[in-house]
Tab-separated table of C-alpha atoms and ligand atoms in Angstrom:
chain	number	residue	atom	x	y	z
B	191	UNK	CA	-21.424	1.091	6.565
B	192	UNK	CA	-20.222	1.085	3.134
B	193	UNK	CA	-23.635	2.506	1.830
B	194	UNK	CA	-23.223	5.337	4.582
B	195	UNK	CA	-19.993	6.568	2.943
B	196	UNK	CA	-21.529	6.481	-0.095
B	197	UNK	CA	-24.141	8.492	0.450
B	198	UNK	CA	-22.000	11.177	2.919
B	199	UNK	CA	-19.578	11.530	0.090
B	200	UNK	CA	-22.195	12.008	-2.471
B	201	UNK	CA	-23.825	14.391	0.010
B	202	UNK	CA	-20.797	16.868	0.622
B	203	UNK	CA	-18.420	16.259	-1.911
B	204	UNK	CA	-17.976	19.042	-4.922
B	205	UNK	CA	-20.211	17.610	-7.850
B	206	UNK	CA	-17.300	16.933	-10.353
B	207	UNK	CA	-15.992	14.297	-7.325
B	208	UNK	CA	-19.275	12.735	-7.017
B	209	UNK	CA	-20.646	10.122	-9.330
B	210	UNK	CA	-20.670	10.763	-13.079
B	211	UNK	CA	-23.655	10.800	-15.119
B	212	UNK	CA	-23.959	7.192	-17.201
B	213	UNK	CA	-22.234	7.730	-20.955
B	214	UNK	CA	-24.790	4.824	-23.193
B	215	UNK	CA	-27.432	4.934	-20.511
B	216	UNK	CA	-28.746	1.818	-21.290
B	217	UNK	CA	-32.590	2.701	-20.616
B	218	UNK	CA	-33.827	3.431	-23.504
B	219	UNK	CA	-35.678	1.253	-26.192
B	220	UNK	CA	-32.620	1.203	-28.245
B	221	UNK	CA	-29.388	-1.083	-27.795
B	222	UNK	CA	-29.375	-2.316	-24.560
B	223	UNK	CA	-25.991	-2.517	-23.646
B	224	UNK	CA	-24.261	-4.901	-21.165
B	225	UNK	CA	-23.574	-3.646	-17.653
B	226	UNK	CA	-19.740	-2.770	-17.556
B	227	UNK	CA	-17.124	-3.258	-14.115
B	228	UNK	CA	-18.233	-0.153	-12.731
B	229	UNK	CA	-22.030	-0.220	-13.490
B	230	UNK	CA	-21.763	-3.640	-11.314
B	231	UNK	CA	-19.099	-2.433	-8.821
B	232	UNK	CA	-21.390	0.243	-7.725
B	233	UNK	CA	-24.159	-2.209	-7.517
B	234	UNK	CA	-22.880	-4.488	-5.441
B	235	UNK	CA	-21.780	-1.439	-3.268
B	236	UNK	CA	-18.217	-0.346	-4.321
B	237	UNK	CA	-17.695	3.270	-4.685
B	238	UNK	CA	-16.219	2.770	-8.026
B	239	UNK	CA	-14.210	0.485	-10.600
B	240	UNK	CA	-11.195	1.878	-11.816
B	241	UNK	CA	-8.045	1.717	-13.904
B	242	UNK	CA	-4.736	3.892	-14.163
B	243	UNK	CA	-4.329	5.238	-17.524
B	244	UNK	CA	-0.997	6.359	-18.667
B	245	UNK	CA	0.426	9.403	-20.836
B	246	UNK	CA	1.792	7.056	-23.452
B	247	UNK	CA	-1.978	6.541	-24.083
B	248	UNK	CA	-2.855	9.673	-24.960
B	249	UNK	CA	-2.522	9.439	-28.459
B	250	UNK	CA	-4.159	6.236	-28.773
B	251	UNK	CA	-8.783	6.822	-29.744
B	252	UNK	CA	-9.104	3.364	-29.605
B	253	UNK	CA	-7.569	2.727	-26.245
B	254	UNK	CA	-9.391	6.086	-24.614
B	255	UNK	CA	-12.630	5.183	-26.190
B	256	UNK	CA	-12.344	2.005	-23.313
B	257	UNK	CA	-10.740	4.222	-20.871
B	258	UNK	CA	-13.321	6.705	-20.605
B	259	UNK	CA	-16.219	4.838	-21.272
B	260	UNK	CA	-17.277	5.091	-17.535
B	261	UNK	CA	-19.933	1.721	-17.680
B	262	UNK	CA	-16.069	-0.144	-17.081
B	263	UNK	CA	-14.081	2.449	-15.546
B	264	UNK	CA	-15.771	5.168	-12.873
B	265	UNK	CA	-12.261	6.340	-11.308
B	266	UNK	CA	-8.606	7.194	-13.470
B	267	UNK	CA	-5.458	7.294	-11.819
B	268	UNK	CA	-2.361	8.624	-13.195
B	269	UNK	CA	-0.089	5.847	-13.673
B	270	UNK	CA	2.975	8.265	-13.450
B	271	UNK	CA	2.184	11.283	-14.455
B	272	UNK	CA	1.870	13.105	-11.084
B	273	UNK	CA	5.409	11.666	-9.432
B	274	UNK	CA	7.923	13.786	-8.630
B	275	UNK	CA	10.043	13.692	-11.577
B	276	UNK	CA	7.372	15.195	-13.697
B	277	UNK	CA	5.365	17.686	-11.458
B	278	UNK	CA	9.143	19.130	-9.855
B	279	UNK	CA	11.518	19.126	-12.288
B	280	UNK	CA	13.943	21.512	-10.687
B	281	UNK	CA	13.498	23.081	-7.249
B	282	UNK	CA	10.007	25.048	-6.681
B	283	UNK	CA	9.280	24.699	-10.333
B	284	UNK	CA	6.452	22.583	-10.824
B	285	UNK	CA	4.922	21.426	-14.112
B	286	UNK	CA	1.902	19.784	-14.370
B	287	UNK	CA	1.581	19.109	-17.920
B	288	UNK	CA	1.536	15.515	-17.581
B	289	UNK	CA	-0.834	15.260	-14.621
B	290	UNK	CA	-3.242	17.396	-15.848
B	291	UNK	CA	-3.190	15.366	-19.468
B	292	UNK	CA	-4.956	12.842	-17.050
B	293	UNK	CA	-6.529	14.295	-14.597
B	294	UNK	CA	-8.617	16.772	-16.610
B	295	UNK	CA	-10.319	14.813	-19.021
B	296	UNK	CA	-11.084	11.966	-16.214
B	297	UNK	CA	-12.935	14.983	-14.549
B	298	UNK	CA	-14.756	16.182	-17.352
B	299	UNK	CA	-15.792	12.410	-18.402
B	300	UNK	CA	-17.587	12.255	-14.741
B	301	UNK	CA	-14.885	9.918	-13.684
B	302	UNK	CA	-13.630	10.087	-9.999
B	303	UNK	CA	-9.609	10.425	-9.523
B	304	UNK	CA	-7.238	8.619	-7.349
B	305	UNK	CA	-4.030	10.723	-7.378
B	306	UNK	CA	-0.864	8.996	-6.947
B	307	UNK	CA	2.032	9.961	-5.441
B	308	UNK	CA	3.380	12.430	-3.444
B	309	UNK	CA	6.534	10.896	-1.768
B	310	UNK	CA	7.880	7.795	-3.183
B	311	UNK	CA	11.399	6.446	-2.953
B	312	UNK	CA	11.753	6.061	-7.128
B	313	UNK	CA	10.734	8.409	-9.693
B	314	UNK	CA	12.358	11.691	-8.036
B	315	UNK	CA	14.195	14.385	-9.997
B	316	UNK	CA	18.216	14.494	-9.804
B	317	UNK	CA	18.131	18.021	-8.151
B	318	UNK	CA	16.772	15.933	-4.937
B	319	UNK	CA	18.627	12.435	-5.134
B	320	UNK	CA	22.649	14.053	-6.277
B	321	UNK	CA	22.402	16.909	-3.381
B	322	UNK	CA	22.861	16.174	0.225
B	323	UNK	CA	20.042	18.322	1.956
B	324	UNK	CA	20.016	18.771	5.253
B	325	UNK	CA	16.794	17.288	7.878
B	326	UNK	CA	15.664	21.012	7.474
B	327	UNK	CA	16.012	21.444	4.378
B	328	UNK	CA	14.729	18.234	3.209
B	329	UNK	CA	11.631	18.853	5.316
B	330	UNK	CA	10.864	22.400	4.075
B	331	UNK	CA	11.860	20.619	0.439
B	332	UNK	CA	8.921	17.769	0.883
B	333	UNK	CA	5.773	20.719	2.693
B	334	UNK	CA	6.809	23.041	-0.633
B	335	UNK	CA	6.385	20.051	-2.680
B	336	UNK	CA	2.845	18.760	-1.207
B	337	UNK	CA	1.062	22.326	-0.404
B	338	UNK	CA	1.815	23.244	-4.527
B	339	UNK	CA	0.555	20.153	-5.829
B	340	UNK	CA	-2.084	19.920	-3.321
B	341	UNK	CA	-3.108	22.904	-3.839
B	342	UNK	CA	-3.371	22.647	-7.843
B	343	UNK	CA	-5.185	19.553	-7.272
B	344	UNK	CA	-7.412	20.483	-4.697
B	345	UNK	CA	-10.848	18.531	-5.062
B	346	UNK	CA	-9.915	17.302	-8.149
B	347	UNK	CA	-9.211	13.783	-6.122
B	348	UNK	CA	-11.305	11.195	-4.184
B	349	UNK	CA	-8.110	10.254	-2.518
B	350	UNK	CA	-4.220	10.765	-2.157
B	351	UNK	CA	-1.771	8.073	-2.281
B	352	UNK	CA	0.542	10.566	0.248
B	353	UNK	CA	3.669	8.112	0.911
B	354	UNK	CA	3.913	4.677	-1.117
B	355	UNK	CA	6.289	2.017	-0.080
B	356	UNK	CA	8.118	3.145	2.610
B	357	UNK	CA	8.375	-0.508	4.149
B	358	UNK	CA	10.898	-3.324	3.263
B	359	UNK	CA	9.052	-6.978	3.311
B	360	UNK	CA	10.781	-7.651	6.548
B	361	UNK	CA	8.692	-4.610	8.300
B	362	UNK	CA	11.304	-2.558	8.398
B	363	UNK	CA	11.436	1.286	7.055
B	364	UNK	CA	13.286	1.002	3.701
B	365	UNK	CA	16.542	3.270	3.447
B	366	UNK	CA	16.441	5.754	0.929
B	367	UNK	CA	16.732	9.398	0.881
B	368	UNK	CA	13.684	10.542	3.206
B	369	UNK	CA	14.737	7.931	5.459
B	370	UNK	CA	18.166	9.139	6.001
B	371	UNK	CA	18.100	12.589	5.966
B	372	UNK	CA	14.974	12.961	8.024
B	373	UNK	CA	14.212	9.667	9.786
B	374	UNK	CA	10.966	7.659	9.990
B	375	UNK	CA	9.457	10.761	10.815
B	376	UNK	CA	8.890	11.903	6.952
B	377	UNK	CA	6.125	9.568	7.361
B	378	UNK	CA	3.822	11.145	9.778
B	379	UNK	CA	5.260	14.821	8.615
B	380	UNK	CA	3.888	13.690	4.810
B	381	UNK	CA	0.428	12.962	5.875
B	382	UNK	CA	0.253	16.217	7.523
B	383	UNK	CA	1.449	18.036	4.898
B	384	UNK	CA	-0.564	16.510	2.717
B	385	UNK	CA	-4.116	17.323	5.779
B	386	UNK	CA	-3.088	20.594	5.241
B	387	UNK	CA	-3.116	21.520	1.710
B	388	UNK	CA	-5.603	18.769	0.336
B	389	UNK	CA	-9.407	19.574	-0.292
B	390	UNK	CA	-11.260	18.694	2.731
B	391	UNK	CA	-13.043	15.691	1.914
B	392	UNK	CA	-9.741	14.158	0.353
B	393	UNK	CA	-8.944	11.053	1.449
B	394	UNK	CA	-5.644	10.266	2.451
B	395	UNK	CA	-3.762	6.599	1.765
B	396	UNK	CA	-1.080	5.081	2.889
B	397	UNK	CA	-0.138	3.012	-0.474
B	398	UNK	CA	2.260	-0.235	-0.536
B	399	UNK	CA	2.684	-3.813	-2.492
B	400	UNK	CA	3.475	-7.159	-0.759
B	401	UNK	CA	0.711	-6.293	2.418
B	402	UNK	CA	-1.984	-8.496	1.002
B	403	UNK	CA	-1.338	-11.257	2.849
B	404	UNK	CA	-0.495	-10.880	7.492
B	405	UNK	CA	3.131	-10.751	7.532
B	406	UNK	CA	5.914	-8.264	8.483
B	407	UNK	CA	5.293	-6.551	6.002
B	408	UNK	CA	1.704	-5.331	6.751
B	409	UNK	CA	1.683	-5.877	10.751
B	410	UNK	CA	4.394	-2.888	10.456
B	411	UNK	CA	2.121	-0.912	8.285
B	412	UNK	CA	-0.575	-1.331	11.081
B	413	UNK	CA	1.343	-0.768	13.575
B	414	UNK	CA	2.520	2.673	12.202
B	415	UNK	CA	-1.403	3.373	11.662
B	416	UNK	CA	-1.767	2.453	15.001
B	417	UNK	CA	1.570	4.837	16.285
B	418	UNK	CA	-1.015	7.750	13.509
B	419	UNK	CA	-3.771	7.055	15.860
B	420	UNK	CA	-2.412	7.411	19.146
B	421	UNK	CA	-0.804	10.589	18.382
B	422	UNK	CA	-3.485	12.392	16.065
B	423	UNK	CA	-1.817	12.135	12.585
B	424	UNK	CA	-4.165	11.872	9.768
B	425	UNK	CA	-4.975	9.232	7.695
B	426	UNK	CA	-7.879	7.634	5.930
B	427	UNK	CA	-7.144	5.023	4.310
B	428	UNK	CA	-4.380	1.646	3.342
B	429	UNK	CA	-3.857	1.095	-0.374
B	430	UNK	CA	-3.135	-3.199	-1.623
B	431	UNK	CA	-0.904	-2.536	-4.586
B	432	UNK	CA	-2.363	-5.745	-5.605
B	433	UNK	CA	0.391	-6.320	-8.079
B	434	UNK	CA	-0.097	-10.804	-7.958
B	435	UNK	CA	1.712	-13.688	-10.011
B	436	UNK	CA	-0.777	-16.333	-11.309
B	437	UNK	CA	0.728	-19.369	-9.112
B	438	UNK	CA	2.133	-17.189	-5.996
B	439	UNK	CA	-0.975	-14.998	-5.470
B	440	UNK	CA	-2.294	-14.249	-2.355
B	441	UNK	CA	-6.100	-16.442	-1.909
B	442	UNK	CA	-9.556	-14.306	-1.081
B	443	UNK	CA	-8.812	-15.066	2.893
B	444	UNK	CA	-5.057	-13.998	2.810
B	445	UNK	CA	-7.155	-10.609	1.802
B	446	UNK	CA	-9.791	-10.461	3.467
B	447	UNK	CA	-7.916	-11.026	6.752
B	448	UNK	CA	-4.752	-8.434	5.808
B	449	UNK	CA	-7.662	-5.979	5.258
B	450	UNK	CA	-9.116	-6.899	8.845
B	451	UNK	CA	-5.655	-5.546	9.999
B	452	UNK	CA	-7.044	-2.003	8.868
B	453	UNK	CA	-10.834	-1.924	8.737
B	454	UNK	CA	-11.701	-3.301	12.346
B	455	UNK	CA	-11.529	-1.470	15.523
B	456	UNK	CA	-9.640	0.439	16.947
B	457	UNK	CA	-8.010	1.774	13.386
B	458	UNK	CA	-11.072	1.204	11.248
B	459	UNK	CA	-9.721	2.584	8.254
B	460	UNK	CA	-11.289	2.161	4.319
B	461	UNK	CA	-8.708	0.120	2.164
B	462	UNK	CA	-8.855	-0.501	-1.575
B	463	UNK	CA	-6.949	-2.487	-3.917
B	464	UNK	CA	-4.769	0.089	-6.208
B	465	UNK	CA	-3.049	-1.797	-8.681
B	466	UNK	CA	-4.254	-4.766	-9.231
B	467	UNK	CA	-2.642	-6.843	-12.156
B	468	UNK	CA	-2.074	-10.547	-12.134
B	469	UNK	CA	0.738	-10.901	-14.272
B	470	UNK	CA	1.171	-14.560	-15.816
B	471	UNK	CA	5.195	-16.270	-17.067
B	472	UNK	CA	4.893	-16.118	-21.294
B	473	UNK	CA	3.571	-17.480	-23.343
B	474	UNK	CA	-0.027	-16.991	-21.857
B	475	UNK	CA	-2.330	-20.329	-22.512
B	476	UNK	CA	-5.846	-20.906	-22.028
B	477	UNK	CA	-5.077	-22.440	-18.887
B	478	UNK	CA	-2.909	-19.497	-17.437
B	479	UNK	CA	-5.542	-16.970	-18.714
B	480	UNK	CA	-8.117	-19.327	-16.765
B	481	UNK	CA	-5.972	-19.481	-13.446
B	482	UNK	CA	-5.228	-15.587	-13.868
B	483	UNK	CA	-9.240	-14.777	-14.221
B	484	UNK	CA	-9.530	-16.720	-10.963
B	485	UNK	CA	-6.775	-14.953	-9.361
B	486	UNK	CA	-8.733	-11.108	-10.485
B	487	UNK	CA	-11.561	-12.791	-9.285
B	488	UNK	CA	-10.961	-13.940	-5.474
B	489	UNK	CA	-9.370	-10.538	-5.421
B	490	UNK	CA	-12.371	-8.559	-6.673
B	491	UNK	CA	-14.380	-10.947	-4.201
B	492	UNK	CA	-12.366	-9.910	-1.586
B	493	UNK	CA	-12.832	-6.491	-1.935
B	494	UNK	CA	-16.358	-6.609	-2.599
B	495	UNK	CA	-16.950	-8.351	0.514
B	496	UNK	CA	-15.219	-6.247	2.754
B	497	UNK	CA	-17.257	-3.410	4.001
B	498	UNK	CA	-14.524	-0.960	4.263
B	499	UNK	CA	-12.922	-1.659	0.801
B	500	UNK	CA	-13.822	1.086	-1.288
B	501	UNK	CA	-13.254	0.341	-4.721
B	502	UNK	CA	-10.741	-1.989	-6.803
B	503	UNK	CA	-8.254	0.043	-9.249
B	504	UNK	CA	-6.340	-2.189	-12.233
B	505	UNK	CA	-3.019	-0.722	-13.619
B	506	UNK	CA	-3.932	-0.245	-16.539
B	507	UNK	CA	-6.354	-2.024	-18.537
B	508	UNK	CA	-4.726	-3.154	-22.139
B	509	UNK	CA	-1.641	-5.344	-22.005
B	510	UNK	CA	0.525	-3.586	-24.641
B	511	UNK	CA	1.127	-0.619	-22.183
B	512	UNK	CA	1.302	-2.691	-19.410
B	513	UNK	CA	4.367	-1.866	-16.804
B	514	UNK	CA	4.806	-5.708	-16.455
B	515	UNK	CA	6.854	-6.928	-19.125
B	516	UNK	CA	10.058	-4.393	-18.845
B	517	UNK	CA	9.788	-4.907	-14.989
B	518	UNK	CA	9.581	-8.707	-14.744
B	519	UNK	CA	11.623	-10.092	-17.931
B	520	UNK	CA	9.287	-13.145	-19.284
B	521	UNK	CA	6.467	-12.204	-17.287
B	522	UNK	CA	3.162	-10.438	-19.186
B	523	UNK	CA	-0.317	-10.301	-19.867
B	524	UNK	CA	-1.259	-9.263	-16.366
B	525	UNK	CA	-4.403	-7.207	-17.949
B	526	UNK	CA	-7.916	-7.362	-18.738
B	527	UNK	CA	-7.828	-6.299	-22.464
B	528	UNK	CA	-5.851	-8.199	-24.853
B	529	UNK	CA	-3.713	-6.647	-27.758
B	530	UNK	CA	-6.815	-6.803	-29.791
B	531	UNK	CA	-8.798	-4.746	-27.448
B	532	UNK	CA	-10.884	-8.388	-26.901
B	533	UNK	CA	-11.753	-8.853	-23.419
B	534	UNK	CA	-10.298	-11.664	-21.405
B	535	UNK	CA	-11.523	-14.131	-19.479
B	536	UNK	CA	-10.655	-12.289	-16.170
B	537	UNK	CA	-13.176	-9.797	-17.546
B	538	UNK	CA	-15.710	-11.493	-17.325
B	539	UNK	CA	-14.994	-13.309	-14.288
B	540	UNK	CA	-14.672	-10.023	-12.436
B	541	UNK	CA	-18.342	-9.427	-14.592
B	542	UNK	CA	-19.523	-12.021	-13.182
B	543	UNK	CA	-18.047	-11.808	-9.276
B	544	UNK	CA	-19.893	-8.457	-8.684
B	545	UNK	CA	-23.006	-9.665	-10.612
B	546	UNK	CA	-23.138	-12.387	-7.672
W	199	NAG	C1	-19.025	0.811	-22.729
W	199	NAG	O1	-18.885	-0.341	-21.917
W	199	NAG	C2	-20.055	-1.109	-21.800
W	199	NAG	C3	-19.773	-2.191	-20.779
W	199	NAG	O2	-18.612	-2.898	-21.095
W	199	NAG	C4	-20.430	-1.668	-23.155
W	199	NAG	O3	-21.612	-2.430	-23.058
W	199	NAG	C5	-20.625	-0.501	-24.117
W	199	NAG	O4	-20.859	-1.004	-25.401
W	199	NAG	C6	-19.405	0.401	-24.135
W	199	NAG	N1	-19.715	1.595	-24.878
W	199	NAG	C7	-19.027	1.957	-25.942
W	199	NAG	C8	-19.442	3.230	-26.589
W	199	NAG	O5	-18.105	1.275	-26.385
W	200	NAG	C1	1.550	6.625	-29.537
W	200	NAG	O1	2.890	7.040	-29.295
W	200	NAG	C2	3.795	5.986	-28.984
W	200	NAG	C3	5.151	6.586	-28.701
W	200	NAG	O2	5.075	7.521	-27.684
W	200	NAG	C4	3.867	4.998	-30.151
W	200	NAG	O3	4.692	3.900	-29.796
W	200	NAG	C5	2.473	4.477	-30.479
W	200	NAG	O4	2.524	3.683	-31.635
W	200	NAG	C6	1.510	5.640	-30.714
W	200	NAG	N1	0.170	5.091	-30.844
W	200	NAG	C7	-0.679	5.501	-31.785
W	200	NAG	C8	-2.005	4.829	-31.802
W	200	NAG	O5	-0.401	6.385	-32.584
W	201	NAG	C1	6.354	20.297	-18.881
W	201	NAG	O1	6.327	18.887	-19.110
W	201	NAG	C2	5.919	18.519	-20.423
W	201	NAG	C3	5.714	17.015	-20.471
W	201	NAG	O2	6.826	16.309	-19.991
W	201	NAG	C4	6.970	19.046	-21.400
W	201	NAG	O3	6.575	18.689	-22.706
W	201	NAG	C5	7.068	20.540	-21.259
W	201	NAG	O4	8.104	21.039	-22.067
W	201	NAG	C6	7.333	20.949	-19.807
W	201	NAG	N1	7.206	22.397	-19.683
W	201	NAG	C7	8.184	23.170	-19.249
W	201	NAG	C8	7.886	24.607	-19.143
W	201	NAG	O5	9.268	22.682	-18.941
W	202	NAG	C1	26.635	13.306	-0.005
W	202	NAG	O1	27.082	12.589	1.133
W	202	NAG	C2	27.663	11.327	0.826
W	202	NAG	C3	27.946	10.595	2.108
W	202	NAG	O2	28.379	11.460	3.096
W	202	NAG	C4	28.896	11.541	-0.045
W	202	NAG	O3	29.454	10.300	-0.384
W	202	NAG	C5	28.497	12.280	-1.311
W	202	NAG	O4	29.630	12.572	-2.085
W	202	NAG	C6	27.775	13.564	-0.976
W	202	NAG	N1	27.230	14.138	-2.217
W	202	NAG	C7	27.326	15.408	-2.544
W	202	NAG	C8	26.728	15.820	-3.851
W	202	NAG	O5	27.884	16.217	-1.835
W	203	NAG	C1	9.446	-11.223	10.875
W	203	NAG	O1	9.851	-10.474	11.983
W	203	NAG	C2	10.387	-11.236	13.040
W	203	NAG	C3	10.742	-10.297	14.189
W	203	NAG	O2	9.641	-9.470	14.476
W	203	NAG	C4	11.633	-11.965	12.573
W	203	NAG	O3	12.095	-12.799	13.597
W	203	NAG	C5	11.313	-12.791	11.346
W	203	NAG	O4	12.495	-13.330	10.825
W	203	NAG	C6	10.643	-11.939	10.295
W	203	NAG	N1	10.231	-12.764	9.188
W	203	NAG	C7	10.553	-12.476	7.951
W	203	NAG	C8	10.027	-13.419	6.919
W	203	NAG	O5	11.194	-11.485	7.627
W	204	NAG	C1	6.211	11.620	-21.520
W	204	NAG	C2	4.913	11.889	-22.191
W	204	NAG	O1	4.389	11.051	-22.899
W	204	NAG	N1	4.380	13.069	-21.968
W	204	NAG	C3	3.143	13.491	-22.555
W	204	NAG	C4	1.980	13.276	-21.605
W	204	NAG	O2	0.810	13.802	-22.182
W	204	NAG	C5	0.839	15.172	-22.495
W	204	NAG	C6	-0.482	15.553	-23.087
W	204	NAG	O3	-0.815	14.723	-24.166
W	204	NAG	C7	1.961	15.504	-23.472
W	204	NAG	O4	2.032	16.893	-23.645
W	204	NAG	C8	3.270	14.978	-22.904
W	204	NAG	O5	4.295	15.162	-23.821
């Protein structure tokens, strides 16, 4: 099944979606180099191995030199720089400096996009959050916002994260702003919006953290799939956040059987993991960075092994710019490169999970 997507996607998608052309090659007589995540995702049948890459990057050769060498990384995603905040800084005036910073060069390296977000509860602009709309308003407010980023990213993604997190852990829709002015039907309204304005072939997710195990949590989001199904709103796909604790993570069947919720019959929808980061309490050890490589590993297994997981996305790659630390005080090291750019030993047991 997964091989049929492929091969459909590389069939009718735009070329600069489709599959880059190899940077290094690795063919000739010279240098042989060592297969990288995404040479072996795709050869065990993923569409892609990817990592979110943020603007505070940009400035940084060394760091870009990894993040666009596409043997590791075959998809980018924009780690912020296509939320709200940035792209609609005041009403109807959109800026999208800082997407585009990201976007662009991932497309001209050959490497596929995952774009990321267009409602979400944080990150939003004070002209939305300190003004009481009305349901009208708000609504006309959120189809302005998706058609003109849509439309200025249309075919430049495989897929749309269109709402992210609108559950609480208990299964319930979590109060904020679109859930008070317009009710729980922003949701179904969003992925509309979004059917509407994206390129065709875009896929469109459903994105959320804490759903990687059967609980609440995720039997809400597949019940709201479900609701999608029976009354003909679009959607394509369920995004795992992935964002684990070495000690509390969720094992390869927790997974594989939260993933089940989605791919079988009657929603069969693709999933992928988004975010994955496994971040580990400071100082790291040997040991921790032993138990965190097994932790990216029964994840990357997991994925791998379901048909209808697509791909496997870390956030970010190096653990300097790594959202962990400022979010969980004492927590860290949740990524694959060291500070020293070395490669850690969840590297290479992803390296060697796909190679399987
Ligand atoms: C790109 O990554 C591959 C796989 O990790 C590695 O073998 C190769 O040396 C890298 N290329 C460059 C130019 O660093
Ligand atoms: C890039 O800019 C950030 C501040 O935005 C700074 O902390 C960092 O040191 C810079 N990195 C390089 C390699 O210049
Ligand atoms: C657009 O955003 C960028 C990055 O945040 C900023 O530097 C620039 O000034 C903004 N442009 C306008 C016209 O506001
Ligand atoms: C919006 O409504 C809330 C609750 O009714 C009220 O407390 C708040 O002051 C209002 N804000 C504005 C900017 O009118
Ligand atoms: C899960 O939902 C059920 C009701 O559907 C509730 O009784 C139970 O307390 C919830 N569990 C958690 C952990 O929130
Ligand atoms: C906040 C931030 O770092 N913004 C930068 C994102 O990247 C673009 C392109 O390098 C810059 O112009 C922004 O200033």
């Amino acid at each position: 099944m997964r091989f049929t997507t492929l091969s459909v996607v590389l069939a009718t998608t735009p070329l600069s979606l489709a599959a880059p052309a190899r940077n290094g090659g690795g063919h000739g007589h010279h240098g042989h180099k060592a297969p990288g995540l995404d040479d072996l995702a795709k050869e065990a049948g993923l569409l892609y191995f990817g990592t979110a890459i943020d603007n505070i990057s940009l400035n940084n050769t060394k760091y870009l030199s990894i993040a666009h060498n596409t043997s590791d990384f075959g998809q980018i995603t924009p780690s912020n720089g296509q939320k709200w905040m940035y792209i609609e800084p005041a009403r109807n005036v959109f800026n999208y400096s800082m997407g585009d910073a990201i976007i662009k060069p991932a497309k001209k390296n050959g490497q596929m996009r995952r774009c990321h977000t267009f409602l979400w509860h944080n990150q939003l602009p004070d002209w939305l959050t300190k003004t009481n709309y009305t349901k009208t308003e708000l609504i006309k407010i959120l189809e302005n916002h998706i058609k003109n980023e849509a439309t200025h990213y249309k075919n430049d993604c495989y897929a749309w994260d269109v709402v992210n997190e609108a559950f609480n852990d208990d299964g319930t829709y979590r109060k904020d702003l679109w859930l008070d002015t317009i009710g729980p039907e922003y949701i179904p309204l969003a992925f509309k919006f979004a059917r509407k304005y994206v390129g065709r072939e875009t896929k469109l997710y459903y994105n959320d953290y804490g759903i990687e195990r059967v609980n609440n949590k995720s039997l809400a989001v597949q019940a709201m799939v479900q609701k999608f199904l029976n009354e003909d709103i679009p959607i394509d796909g369920v995004g795992f956040q992935a964002h684990f604790t070495v000690g509390r993570a969720p094992t390869y069947d927790d997974l594989r059987n939260s993933m089940k919720l989605f791919t079988t019959k009657p929603l069969e929808l693709e999933v992928a993991l988004t975010e994955l980061d496994v971040r580990i309490q400071l100082p790291g050890t040997e040991e921790k960075l032993k138990a965190q490589a097994d932790v990216y590993g029964a994840s990357v297994k997991a994925c791998m092994d379901e048909e209808e997981c697509v791909g496997v996305t870390v956030w970010d790659f190096w653990d300097p710019v790594s959202w962990v630390p400022d979010t969980f005080p004492g927590y860290g090291d949740a990524c694959l490169w060291d500070k020293e750019y070395k490669r850690k030993p969840a590297y290479f047991k992803i390296a060697e999970v796909l190679s399987a």
